CSV table of C-alpha atoms in Angstrom, one decimal:
chain,number,residue,atom,x,y,z
A,23,UNK,CA,-75.1,4.7,-11.7
A,24,UNK,CA,-74.2,7.1,-9.5
A,25,UNK,CA,-74.1,5.3,-7.2
A,26,UNK,CA,-71.4,2.4,-8.6
A,27,UNK,CA,-69.1,5.8,-9.7
A,28,UNK,CA,-69.2,7.0,-6.1
A,29,UNK,CA,-69.0,3.1,-4.9
A,30,UNK,CA,-65.8,3.1,-7.4
A,31,UNK,CA,-64.2,6.4,-6.1
A,32,UNK,CA,-64.2,5.4,-2.3
A,33,UNK,CA,-61.8,2.7,-3.0
A,34,UNK,CA,-58.8,3.9,-3.4
A,35,UNK,CA,-59.5,5.9,0.0
A,36,UNK,CA,-60.7,2.1,2.1
A,37,UNK,CA,-57.3,0.3,0.7
A,38,UNK,CA,-55.2,3.3,1.8
A,39,UNK,CA,-56.6,3.8,5.2
A,40,UNK,CA,-56.7,0.0,5.4
A,41,UNK,CA,-53.0,0.4,4.4
A,42,UNK,CA,-52.0,2.6,7.3
A,43,UNK,CA,-54.1,1.0,9.9
A,44,UNK,CA,-51.9,-2.1,8.7
A,45,UNK,CA,-48.3,0.2,9.3
A,46,UNK,CA,-49.9,1.9,13.1
A,47,UNK,CA,-50.4,-1.9,14.4
A,48,UNK,CA,-46.8,-2.7,13.3
A,49,UNK,CA,-44.6,-0.2,14.4
A,50,UNK,CA,-47.4,-0.2,18.1
A,51,UNK,CA,-46.3,-3.9,18.7
A,52,UNK,CA,-42.0,-3.0,17.6
A,53,UNK,CA,-42.7,0.1,20.3
A,54,UNK,CA,-44.4,-2.3,23.1
A,55,UNK,CA,-41.5,-4.7,23.1
A,56,UNK,CA,-43.9,-7.7,22.9
A,57,UNK,CA,-41.8,-9.1,19.4
A,58,UNK,CA,-38.5,-10.3,20.4
A,59,UNK,CA,-36.3,-9.1,17.1
A,60,UNK,CA,-32.4,-10.3,16.6
A,61,UNK,CA,-30.1,-7.3,17.6
A,62,UNK,CA,-27.4,-6.7,15.8
A,63,UNK,CA,-24.0,-7.7,16.4
A,64,UNK,CA,-22.4,-4.0,18.4
A,65,UNK,CA,-19.2,-6.0,19.8
A,66,UNK,CA,-17.1,-8.0,18.5
A,67,UNK,CA,-14.6,-9.1,22.0
A,68,UNK,CA,-10.9,-10.9,20.5
A,69,UNK,CA,-8.0,-13.2,22.3
A,70,UNK,CA,-6.5,-10.9,24.4
A,71,UNK,CA,-3.4,-9.0,23.2
A,72,UNK,CA,-5.3,-9.0,19.2
A,73,UNK,CA,-7.5,-6.0,20.8
A,74,UNK,CA,-10.2,-4.4,17.7
A,75,UNK,CA,-11.5,-0.4,18.9
A,76,UNK,CA,-14.1,0.8,18.5
A,77,UNK,CA,-13.4,2.1,15.3
A,78,UNK,CA,-12.5,-1.0,14.0
A,79,UNK,CA,-15.3,-2.6,15.0
A,80,UNK,CA,-17.1,0.2,13.1
A,81,UNK,CA,-15.8,-0.2,9.9
A,82,UNK,CA,-16.6,-3.6,9.6
A,83,UNK,CA,-18.2,-4.8,7.1
A,84,UNK,CA,-22.0,-5.2,8.5
A,85,UNK,CA,-23.7,-6.6,5.9
A,86,UNK,CA,-21.3,-9.7,6.0
A,87,UNK,CA,-22.0,-10.1,10.2
A,88,UNK,CA,-25.0,-12.2,10.8
A,89,UNK,CA,-27.7,-11.2,13.2
A,90,UNK,CA,-27.6,-13.3,16.7
A,91,UNK,CA,-29.6,-13.0,19.9
A,92,UNK,CA,-28.3,-11.8,22.6
A,93,UNK,CA,-28.4,-14.9,24.7
A,94,UNK,CA,-27.1,-13.3,28.1
A,95,UNK,CA,-23.8,-14.2,27.8
A,96,UNK,CA,-20.9,-12.2,28.9
A,97,UNK,CA,-18.4,-11.1,26.0
A,98,UNK,CA,-15.9,-9.4,27.3
A,99,UNK,CA,-13.5,-10.7,29.4
A,100,UNK,CA,-10.2,-8.7,32.1
A,101,UNK,CA,-8.8,-12.2,32.4
A,102,UNK,CA,-6.4,-14.2,30.2
A,103,UNK,CA,-9.2,-15.9,27.5
A,104,UNK,CA,-12.2,-14.7,26.2
A,105,UNK,CA,-15.4,-15.6,26.8
A,106,UNK,CA,-18.7,-16.3,25.5
A,107,UNK,CA,-20.0,-15.5,22.3
A,108,UNK,CA,-23.2,-14.5,20.9
A,109,UNK,CA,-25.3,-16.4,18.4
A,110,UNK,CA,-23.8,-16.3,15.1
A,111,UNK,CA,-24.1,-18.0,12.1
A,112,UNK,CA,-21.9,-19.7,10.0
A,113,UNK,CA,-23.2,-19.5,5.9
A,114,UNK,CA,-20.8,-21.8,4.3
A,115,UNK,CA,-18.9,-20.7,0.8
A,116,UNK,CA,-20.1,-22.6,-1.8
A,117,UNK,CA,-16.0,-23.1,-2.7
A,118,UNK,CA,-14.1,-24.1,0.9
A,119,UNK,CA,-12.6,-26.6,1.1
A,120,UNK,CA,-12.9,-29.2,3.7
A,121,UNK,CA,-10.5,-29.5,5.8
A,122,UNK,CA,-9.0,-32.4,8.0
A,123,UNK,CA,-7.5,-31.7,11.8
A,124,UNK,CA,-5.6,-34.1,13.1
A,125,UNK,CA,-7.1,-34.1,17.6
A,126,UNK,CA,-3.3,-33.9,18.1
A,127,UNK,CA,-2.0,-33.5,22.5
A,128,UNK,CA,-2.6,-30.6,23.6
A,129,UNK,CA,1.4,-29.8,24.0
A,130,UNK,CA,1.2,-29.2,20.4
A,131,UNK,CA,-0.8,-26.5,20.4
A,132,UNK,CA,-2.8,-24.9,23.3
A,133,UNK,CA,-0.5,-27.1,25.6
A,134,UNK,CA,1.6,-24.9,24.7
A,135,UNK,CA,-0.1,-22.0,25.9
A,136,UNK,CA,-0.8,-22.9,29.3
A,137,UNK,CA,-3.5,-24.5,28.3
A,138,UNK,CA,-4.9,-27.9,30.5
A,139,UNK,CA,-7.9,-30.1,28.3
A,140,UNK,CA,-11.0,-32.0,31.2
A,141,UNK,CA,-10.9,-36.1,30.9
A,142,UNK,CA,-13.4,-35.9,28.2
A,143,UNK,CA,-11.5,-33.1,26.2
A,144,UNK,CA,-9.1,-32.9,23.0
A,145,UNK,CA,-9.8,-29.4,22.3
A,146,UNK,CA,-10.5,-26.1,24.5
A,147,UNK,CA,-14.5,-24.8,23.8
A,148,UNK,CA,-14.0,-22.2,21.6
A,149,UNK,CA,-17.5,-20.4,22.5
A,150,UNK,CA,-16.8,-20.2,25.8
A,151,UNK,CA,-13.2,-19.9,26.6
A,152,UNK,CA,-10.0,-19.1,24.1
A,153,UNK,CA,-6.4,-19.0,25.7
A,154,UNK,CA,-4.7,-16.7,24.9
A,155,UNK,CA,-1.0,-16.4,22.5
A,156,UNK,CA,1.6,-14.3,23.9
A,157,UNK,CA,2.4,-10.6,22.6
A,158,UNK,CA,5.0,-9.2,22.2
A,159,UNK,CA,7.0,-10.3,18.8
A,160,UNK,CA,6.1,-13.6,19.8
A,161,UNK,CA,2.8,-12.6,18.1
A,162,UNK,CA,3.7,-11.6,14.7
A,163,UNK,CA,4.1,-15.5,13.9
A,164,UNK,CA,0.9,-16.6,15.1
A,165,UNK,CA,-0.5,-17.8,11.5
A,166,UNK,CA,-1.5,-21.4,13.1
A,167,UNK,CA,-2.7,-19.8,16.5
A,168,UNK,CA,-5.9,-18.2,14.5
A,169,UNK,CA,-6.2,-21.2,11.6
A,170,UNK,CA,-6.7,-23.6,14.3
A,171,UNK,CA,-9.3,-21.5,16.1
A,172,UNK,CA,-10.8,-20.7,12.6
A,173,UNK,CA,-11.0,-24.4,12.0
A,174,UNK,CA,-12.3,-25.3,15.7
A,175,UNK,CA,-15.5,-22.8,15.6
A,176,UNK,CA,-16.3,-23.6,12.3
A,177,UNK,CA,-18.6,-25.9,12.6
A,178,UNK,CA,-20.6,-24.3,16.2
A,179,UNK,CA,-23.3,-22.7,15.6
A,180,UNK,CA,-22.1,-19.9,18.0
A,181,UNK,CA,-19.0,-17.8,16.6
A,182,UNK,CA,-18.1,-18.0,13.0
A,183,UNK,CA,-19.0,-14.6,10.9
A,184,UNK,CA,-20.1,-14.2,8.0
A,185,UNK,CA,-19.2,-17.1,4.8
A,186,UNK,CA,-16.3,-19.5,6.5
A,187,UNK,CA,-13.8,-20.8,3.2
A,188,UNK,CA,-12.5,-24.1,5.3
A,189,UNK,CA,-14.8,-26.1,7.2
A,190,UNK,CA,-13.9,-28.6,9.7
A,191,UNK,CA,-14.8,-32.3,8.3
A,192,UNK,CA,-14.1,-35.3,11.0
A,193,UNK,CA,-13.5,-38.3,8.4
A,194,UNK,CA,-10.4,-37.5,6.7
A,195,UNK,CA,-11.6,-39.5,3.4
A,196,UNK,CA,-13.7,-36.4,3.1
A,197,UNK,CA,-10.7,-33.6,3.0
A,198,UNK,CA,-9.4,-31.8,0.5
A,199,UNK,CA,-6.7,-30.8,2.7
A,200,UNK,CA,-5.1,-32.5,6.1
A,201,UNK,CA,-3.9,-29.8,8.3
A,202,UNK,CA,-1.3,-30.5,11.3
A,203,UNK,CA,-2.7,-28.5,14.4
A,204,UNK,CA,1.5,-27.5,15.2
A,205,UNK,CA,2.3,-24.6,16.8
A,206,UNK,CA,5.8,-24.4,15.6
A,207,UNK,CA,6.6,-20.8,16.2
A,208,UNK,CA,5.5,-20.1,19.2
A,209,UNK,CA,7.4,-24.3,20.5
A,210,UNK,CA,10.7,-22.6,18.8
A,211,UNK,CA,9.6,-18.9,20.3
A,212,UNK,CA,9.3,-20.3,24.1
A,213,UNK,CA,11.2,-23.7,23.9
A,214,UNK,CA,14.4,-23.9,21.6
A,215,UNK,CA,17.3,-23.1,23.9
A,216,UNK,CA,18.9,-25.2,25.5
A,217,UNK,CA,19.7,-24.6,29.5
A,218,UNK,CA,20.9,-27.2,32.0
A,219,UNK,CA,17.8,-28.6,33.1
A,220,UNK,CA,17.0,-28.5,30.0
A,221,UNK,CA,19.7,-31.5,28.9
A,222,UNK,CA,21.1,-31.7,25.4
A,223,UNK,CA,18.0,-30.9,23.7
A,224,UNK,CA,15.3,-28.7,23.2
A,225,UNK,CA,11.8,-29.6,23.8
A,226,UNK,CA,10.9,-28.2,20.6
A,227,UNK,CA,13.4,-30.6,19.2
A,228,UNK,CA,11.7,-33.4,20.8
A,229,UNK,CA,8.4,-31.8,19.8
A,230,UNK,CA,9.4,-32.2,16.1
A,231,UNK,CA,11.3,-35.9,16.4
A,232,UNK,CA,7.9,-36.4,17.5
A,233,UNK,CA,5.9,-34.9,15.1
A,234,UNK,CA,7.2,-36.5,12.2
A,235,UNK,CA,7.5,-39.6,14.3
A,236,UNK,CA,3.4,-39.7,14.3
A,237,UNK,CA,2.7,-38.2,10.7
A,238,UNK,CA,5.3,-41.3,9.1
A,239,UNK,CA,2.6,-43.5,10.7
A,240,UNK,CA,-0.9,-41.9,9.4
A,241,UNK,CA,-1.9,-43.5,6.2
A,242,UNK,CA,-2.8,-39.8,5.8
A,243,UNK,CA,0.0,-39.0,5.0
A,244,UNK,CA,0.5,-42.6,3.7
A,245,UNK,CA,-1.7,-41.9,0.8
A,246,UNK,CA,0.0,-39.6,-1.0
A,247,UNK,CA,3.0,-38.8,0.9
A,248,UNK,CA,1.7,-36.3,2.2
A,249,UNK,CA,1.3,-33.8,-0.6
A,250,UNK,CA,-2.5,-32.7,1.0
A,251,UNK,CA,-1.3,-32.0,4.3
A,252,UNK,CA,-1.1,-28.4,5.3
A,253,UNK,CA,1.4,-27.7,7.9
A,254,UNK,CA,2.4,-23.9,9.5
A,255,UNK,CA,5.7,-22.9,10.1
A,256,UNK,CA,6.4,-19.0,9.9
A,257,UNK,CA,9.2,-18.3,12.1
A,258,UNK,CA,12.1,-18.9,9.5
A,259,UNK,CA,14.0,-20.7,12.4
A,260,UNK,CA,10.5,-22.7,12.9
A,261,UNK,CA,10.4,-26.5,11.6
A,262,UNK,CA,13.9,-26.7,10.9
A,263,UNK,CA,14.9,-30.1,11.6
A,264,UNK,CA,11.2,-31.4,10.3
A,265,UNK,CA,11.1,-29.8,7.4
A,266,UNK,CA,12.9,-32.1,4.7
A,267,UNK,CA,11.1,-34.8,5.7
A,268,UNK,CA,8.0,-33.1,6.0
A,269,UNK,CA,8.8,-31.4,2.1
A,270,UNK,CA,5.8,-32.7,0.7
A,271,UNK,CA,3.3,-31.4,2.3
A,272,UNK,CA,2.1,-27.4,1.8
A,273,UNK,CA,3.8,-25.5,3.9
A,274,UNK,CA,2.5,-21.6,5.3
A,275,UNK,CA,5.5,-19.1,5.9
A,276,UNK,CA,6.5,-15.9,5.6
A,277,UNK,CA,9.5,-16.2,3.7
A,278,UNK,CA,11.8,-18.9,1.3
A,279,UNK,CA,15.0,-17.0,3.0
A,280,UNK,CA,16.3,-19.7,5.2
A,281,UNK,CA,14.8,-23.2,3.3
A,282,UNK,CA,16.3,-24.9,-0.4
A,283,UNK,CA,13.9,-24.6,-3.1
A,284,UNK,CA,13.8,-28.1,-3.3
A,285,UNK,CA,11.7,-28.1,0.3
A,286,UNK,CA,10.1,-25.2,0.0
A,287,UNK,CA,8.9,-22.6,-2.7
A,288,UNK,CA,6.2,-20.9,-4.2
A,289,UNK,CA,4.6,-23.7,-6.5
A,290,UNK,CA,2.9,-25.6,-4.3
A,291,UNK,CA,3.7,-23.3,-0.3
A,292,UNK,CA,2.1,-20.4,0.8
A,293,UNK,CA,3.2,-17.1,1.8
A,294,UNK,CA,1.2,-15.5,5.2
A,295,UNK,CA,1.1,-11.8,6.6
A,296,UNK,CA,3.7,-11.3,9.9
A,297,UNK,CA,1.1,-10.1,12.5
A,298,UNK,CA,1.3,-6.4,13.0
A,299,UNK,CA,2.4,-5.3,16.1
A,300,UNK,CA,1.5,-1.4,15.8
A,301,UNK,CA,-2.2,-0.1,16.5
A,302,UNK,CA,-4.2,-0.4,13.4
A,303,UNK,CA,-5.4,3.3,12.6
A,304,UNK,CA,-8.8,4.1,11.0
A,305,UNK,CA,-9.3,5.3,7.9
A,306,UNK,CA,-8.7,9.0,8.2
A,307,UNK,CA,-8.6,11.6,6.5
A,308,UNK,CA,-6.7,14.3,8.0
A,309,UNK,CA,-3.7,11.6,8.0
A,310,UNK,CA,-3.1,12.3,4.2
A,311,UNK,CA,-0.4,13.4,1.6
A,312,UNK,CA,-0.2,17.4,3.0
A,313,UNK,CA,-0.6,16.2,7.1
A,314,UNK,CA,2.5,13.5,7.3
A,315,UNK,CA,5.9,15.5,8.2
A,316,UNK,CA,8.2,13.2,7.9
A,317,UNK,CA,9.4,11.9,4.6
A,318,UNK,CA,10.8,8.5,4.9
A,319,UNK,CA,10.1,6.3,8.6
A,320,UNK,CA,12.6,3.2,9.5
A,321,UNK,CA,13.6,2.5,12.7
A,322,UNK,CA,14.9,-1.5,14.1
A,323,UNK,CA,18.2,-2.8,13.7
A,324,UNK,CA,20.5,-1.4,11.3
A,325,UNK,CA,23.6,-4.0,11.7
A,326,UNK,CA,22.6,-7.5,10.4
A,327,UNK,CA,24.1,-10.4,8.8
A,328,UNK,CA,23.9,-11.8,5.3
A,329,UNK,CA,21.6,-9.4,3.2
A,330,UNK,CA,21.7,-6.7,5.8
A,331,UNK,CA,24.4,-5.2,5.2
A,332,UNK,CA,22.1,-2.7,3.1
A,333,UNK,CA,20.7,-1.2,6.2
A,334,UNK,CA,24.3,0.7,7.2
A,335,UNK,CA,24.6,1.7,3.7
A,336,UNK,CA,21.3,3.3,3.5
A,337,UNK,CA,21.8,4.8,7.1
A,338,UNK,CA,24.5,6.6,6.3
A,339,UNK,CA,23.0,7.9,2.9
A,340,UNK,CA,20.0,9.3,4.9
A,341,UNK,CA,21.3,10.2,8.0
A,342,UNK,CA,21.9,14.3,7.3
A,343,UNK,CA,18.3,13.8,5.9
A,344,UNK,CA,16.4,16.1,7.9
A,345,UNK,CA,12.8,14.9,6.6
A,346,UNK,CA,14.2,11.1,7.6
A,347,UNK,CA,14.0,9.0,10.6
A,348,UNK,CA,16.5,6.2,10.2
A,349,UNK,CA,17.4,5.7,13.5
A,350,UNK,CA,18.3,2.1,15.9
A,351,UNK,CA,16.2,0.5,17.6
A,352,UNK,CA,15.3,-2.8,19.5
A,353,UNK,CA,11.4,-3.4,20.3
A,354,UNK,CA,11.3,-2.9,23.5
A,355,UNK,CA,8.1,-1.7,26.2
A,356,UNK,CA,7.2,1.2,24.2
A,357,UNK,CA,8.1,0.0,20.8
A,358,UNK,CA,5.3,-0.5,18.8
A,359,UNK,CA,3.2,3.2,20.3
A,360,UNK,CA,6.7,4.6,19.7
A,361,UNK,CA,6.1,2.5,15.9
A,362,UNK,CA,2.7,3.2,15.4
A,363,UNK,CA,2.9,7.4,15.9
A,364,UNK,CA,6.2,7.3,13.8
A,365,UNK,CA,4.9,6.0,11.1
A,366,UNK,CA,1.6,7.3,11.4
A,367,UNK,CA,2.8,10.6,11.1
A,368,UNK,CA,5.1,9.4,7.7
A,369,UNK,CA,4.7,9.2,4.0
A,370,UNK,CA,6.4,6.9,3.2
A,371,UNK,CA,7.8,3.6,5.4
A,372,UNK,CA,11.0,1.3,4.5
A,373,UNK,CA,10.7,-2.3,4.6
A,374,UNK,CA,14.8,-3.2,3.8
A,375,UNK,CA,16.0,-6.6,3.8
A,376,UNK,CA,17.5,-7.7,6.9
A,377,UNK,CA,18.9,-11.7,8.1
A,378,UNK,CA,15.5,-12.7,6.4
A,379,UNK,CA,14.0,-10.8,3.4
A,380,UNK,CA,10.9,-10.3,4.6
A,381,UNK,CA,10.3,-8.6,7.8
A,382,UNK,CA,6.9,-7.8,10.1
A,383,UNK,CA,7.4,-3.6,8.9
A,384,UNK,CA,5.6,-4.3,5.4
A,385,UNK,CA,2.6,-4.9,7.7
A,386,UNK,CA,3.5,-2.2,10.6
A,387,UNK,CA,3.0,0.3,7.8
A,388,UNK,CA,0.4,-1.4,6.2
A,389,UNK,CA,-1.9,-1.3,9.9
A,390,UNK,CA,-0.6,2.4,9.6
A,391,UNK,CA,-1.4,3.2,6.1
A,392,UNK,CA,1.6,4.9,5.1
A,393,UNK,CA,2.9,3.5,1.8
A,394,UNK,CA,5.5,0.7,2.2
A,395,UNK,CA,9.3,1.0,0.5
A,396,UNK,CA,10.5,-2.6,-0.2
A,397,UNK,CA,14.4,-3.0,-0.7
A,398,UNK,CA,14.7,-6.7,-0.9
A,399,UNK,CA,14.7,-8.5,-3.7
A,400,UNK,CA,14.2,-12.1,-2.8
A,401,UNK,CA,11.2,-11.2,-0.9
A,402,UNK,CA,8.1,-12.7,-1.7
A,403,UNK,CA,4.7,-11.5,-0.9
A,404,UNK,CA,1.1,-12.8,0.7
A,405,UNK,CA,-1.8,-13.5,-1.7
A,406,UNK,CA,-0.1,-11.5,-4.5
A,407,UNK,CA,-1.6,-13.7,-7.0
A,408,UNK,CA,-5.1,-11.7,-6.3
A,409,UNK,CA,-3.1,-8.5,-5.0
A,410,UNK,CA,-1.6,-6.0,-7.2
A,411,UNK,CA,1.3,-4.8,-5.0
A,412,UNK,CA,2.5,-2.6,-7.3
A,413,UNK,CA,-0.7,-0.4,-6.8
A,414,UNK,CA,0.1,0.5,-3.4
A,415,UNK,CA,4.0,-0.3,-2.7
A,416,UNK,CA,7.2,1.4,-4.4
A,417,UNK,CA,10.0,-1.9,-5.1
A,418,UNK,CA,13.4,0.0,-5.6
A,419,UNK,CA,16.0,-2.7,-6.2
A,420,UNK,CA,18.6,-3.2,-4.0
A,421,UNK,CA,21.2,-2.6,-6.4
A,422,UNK,CA,18.9,1.0,-7.0
A,423,UNK,CA,19.0,1.7,-3.2
A,424,UNK,CA,22.5,1.9,-2.9
A,425,UNK,CA,22.5,4.0,-5.6
A,426,UNK,CA,23.5,7.9,-4.0
A,427,UNK,CA,20.2,10.1,-4.1
A,428,UNK,CA,18.1,7.5,-5.7
A,429,UNK,CA,15.8,7.1,-3.0
A,430,UNK,CA,15.2,10.8,-2.2
A,431,UNK,CA,14.7,12.4,-5.6
A,432,UNK,CA,12.1,8.8,-6.2
A,433,UNK,CA,10.1,9.4,-3.0
A,434,UNK,CA,11.2,13.1,-3.7
A,435,UNK,CA,9.4,12.7,-7.3
A,436,UNK,CA,6.0,11.6,-5.7
A,437,UNK,CA,3.5,14.1,-5.6
A,438,UNK,CA,0.1,14.2,-3.8
A,439,UNK,CA,-2.2,13.1,-6.2
A,440,UNK,CA,-0.2,9.7,-6.9
A,441,UNK,CA,0.6,9.3,-2.5
A,442,UNK,CA,-2.9,9.7,-1.9
A,443,UNK,CA,-3.5,7.7,-4.8
A,444,UNK,CA,-1.3,4.9,-3.2
A,445,UNK,CA,-2.8,6.3,-0.2
A,446,UNK,CA,-6.8,5.2,-0.7
A,447,UNK,CA,-5.5,1.4,-2.7
A,448,UNK,CA,-3.6,0.6,1.2
A,449,UNK,CA,-7.3,1.4,2.7
A,450,UNK,CA,-8.8,-1.0,0.9
A,451,UNK,CA,-6.5,-3.6,0.8
A,452,UNK,CA,-5.8,-2.8,4.6
A,453,UNK,CA,-7.4,-5.2,6.1
A,454,UNK,CA,-6.5,-8.3,3.9
A,455,UNK,CA,-3.4,-8.1,6.6
A,456,UNK,CA,-5.8,-8.1,9.8
A,457,UNK,CA,-5.6,-11.3,11.8
A,458,UNK,CA,-9.5,-11.8,13.9
A,459,UNK,CA,-10.5,-14.1,15.8
A,460,UNK,CA,-14.1,-14.9,14.8
A,461,UNK,CA,-12.1,-14.3,11.4
A,462,UNK,CA,-13.7,-11.9,9.4
A,463,UNK,CA,-14.9,-11.8,5.6
A,464,UNK,CA,-11.8,-10.8,3.4
A,465,UNK,CA,-8.6,-11.1,6.8
A,466,UNK,CA,-5.8,-13.0,6.9
A,467,UNK,CA,-7.3,-15.8,7.7
A,468,UNK,CA,-9.8,-15.7,5.5
A,469,UNK,CA,-7.0,-14.9,3.0
A,470,UNK,CA,-4.7,-17.9,3.5
A,471,UNK,CA,-7.8,-20.9,3.1
A,472,UNK,CA,-8.3,-18.4,-0.1
A,473,UNK,CA,-4.9,-19.1,-1.0
A,474,UNK,CA,-4.8,-23.2,0.3
A,475,UNK,CA,-7.8,-23.5,-2.3
A,476,UNK,CA,-5.8,-21.9,-5.2
A,477,UNK,CA,-2.8,-24.0,-4.1
A,478,UNK,CA,-4.9,-27.0,-4.6
A,479,UNK,CA,-6.5,-26.0,-8.2
A,480,UNK,CA,-3.0,-25.1,-8.9
A,481,UNK,CA,-3.8,-21.6,-10.4
A,482,UNK,CA,-0.4,-19.8,-10.9
A,483,UNK,CA,-1.1,-17.5,-13.9
A,484,UNK,CA,-2.3,-14.2,-11.9
A,485,UNK,CA,0.9,-14.7,-9.4
A,486,UNK,CA,3.2,-14.6,-12.5
A,487,UNK,CA,1.3,-11.2,-13.8
A,488,UNK,CA,1.7,-9.5,-10.4
A,489,UNK,CA,5.2,-9.4,-9.8
A,490,UNK,CA,6.4,-9.0,-12.6
A,491,UNK,CA,4.1,-5.7,-12.4
A,492,UNK,CA,6.3,-4.9,-9.1
A,493,UNK,CA,8.8,-2.6,-10.8
A,494,UNK,CA,7.1,-1.0,-13.1
A,495,UNK,CA,4.9,1.3,-12.0
A,496,UNK,CA,7.3,3.6,-11.1
A,497,UNK,CA,11.0,2.6,-12.6
């Protein structure tokens, strides 16, 4: 009887000792270096002109990142391309849309960037090399570039990170949407001007005509009269010659300022963010209300045509305000740096109607964590069916803005509590307005694909609700 009792008492001790020995053995093996374990993703290398700082990498949503084993490739490059990659894994979203992408000749896409294919190539091998996009203001309309890269990498076991909201398929019969990889904004920026050398028709116009001819002859276009096609025309002047003929398609645009509603409208088309030109600032408590000395910031062209006349009026209303920075200035070599510093030290940043309803300043403001003040009655905003902009932007109608002291009284009446609340919200949504390669969960690339999916589902109720709230909070 005594022997049995002693045995029962020893059993817990033996169990605890066994567990300790097992844990010790595992730790010994880990420290010995004989067991190969996946290393965490510690570096993401974007294309030239789209640098991601160390602070930005640190604040990426790491639970979404899939571990990879370092395969020895150098993922950094000082040349004009991004080279190499780790072994990233794409976890396809169950609701991911299936996208068929035309194999257009390089002259429509990466050929505009100087890429020349080898005999066996239709596209760059994005696992090894990514042609770089021009910097400066040209980069603000680079939407089609990022979407094309995302599709090219969606079937790769090497490039993608996190969830894919769109996956490339190679049979158009399997697709939810047909993507047209024409870099229309870049073509306009590079080749729309006529010179004696180019002749009477610009290269951009010739490409538009070729694109229309190509699409009109495709069975995919004829099947639904192009209504399931996705075409990016983000620059307001891009694809102007071809838009009417391609009107049934879904367009990805910056706004609808120069396009008749019968050609482009919110019912079928998607508004995408500009790629901002200022440096993204990391979340920093020292950049809150009390540490921003400038009340209101604007720098840009003051004398504009069309609706931009409001800029002149506001300039004369604000120029004597000591805590307002409202000056004329074009984008130049140090322009982005100056704007970054100015916006980061300002409480509010003006986004004014100009030649078109939208401008890149809204997205520069968001990247600077500067509360946007939007004065543009006809502006359309990216992803407004899922984002309530009244939570982090201030909307002022053009008629109210022209009233003496209206804007100043409104802004001076917003105290630190209200401003900090909006500031916290803008920090939460800022990543939705960033373009990445590889794309990241919730960034602009993935948000655009999600917007395409919602268009396919014809969901617009929440968009109407958020649009109705624009002027509600502060009026």
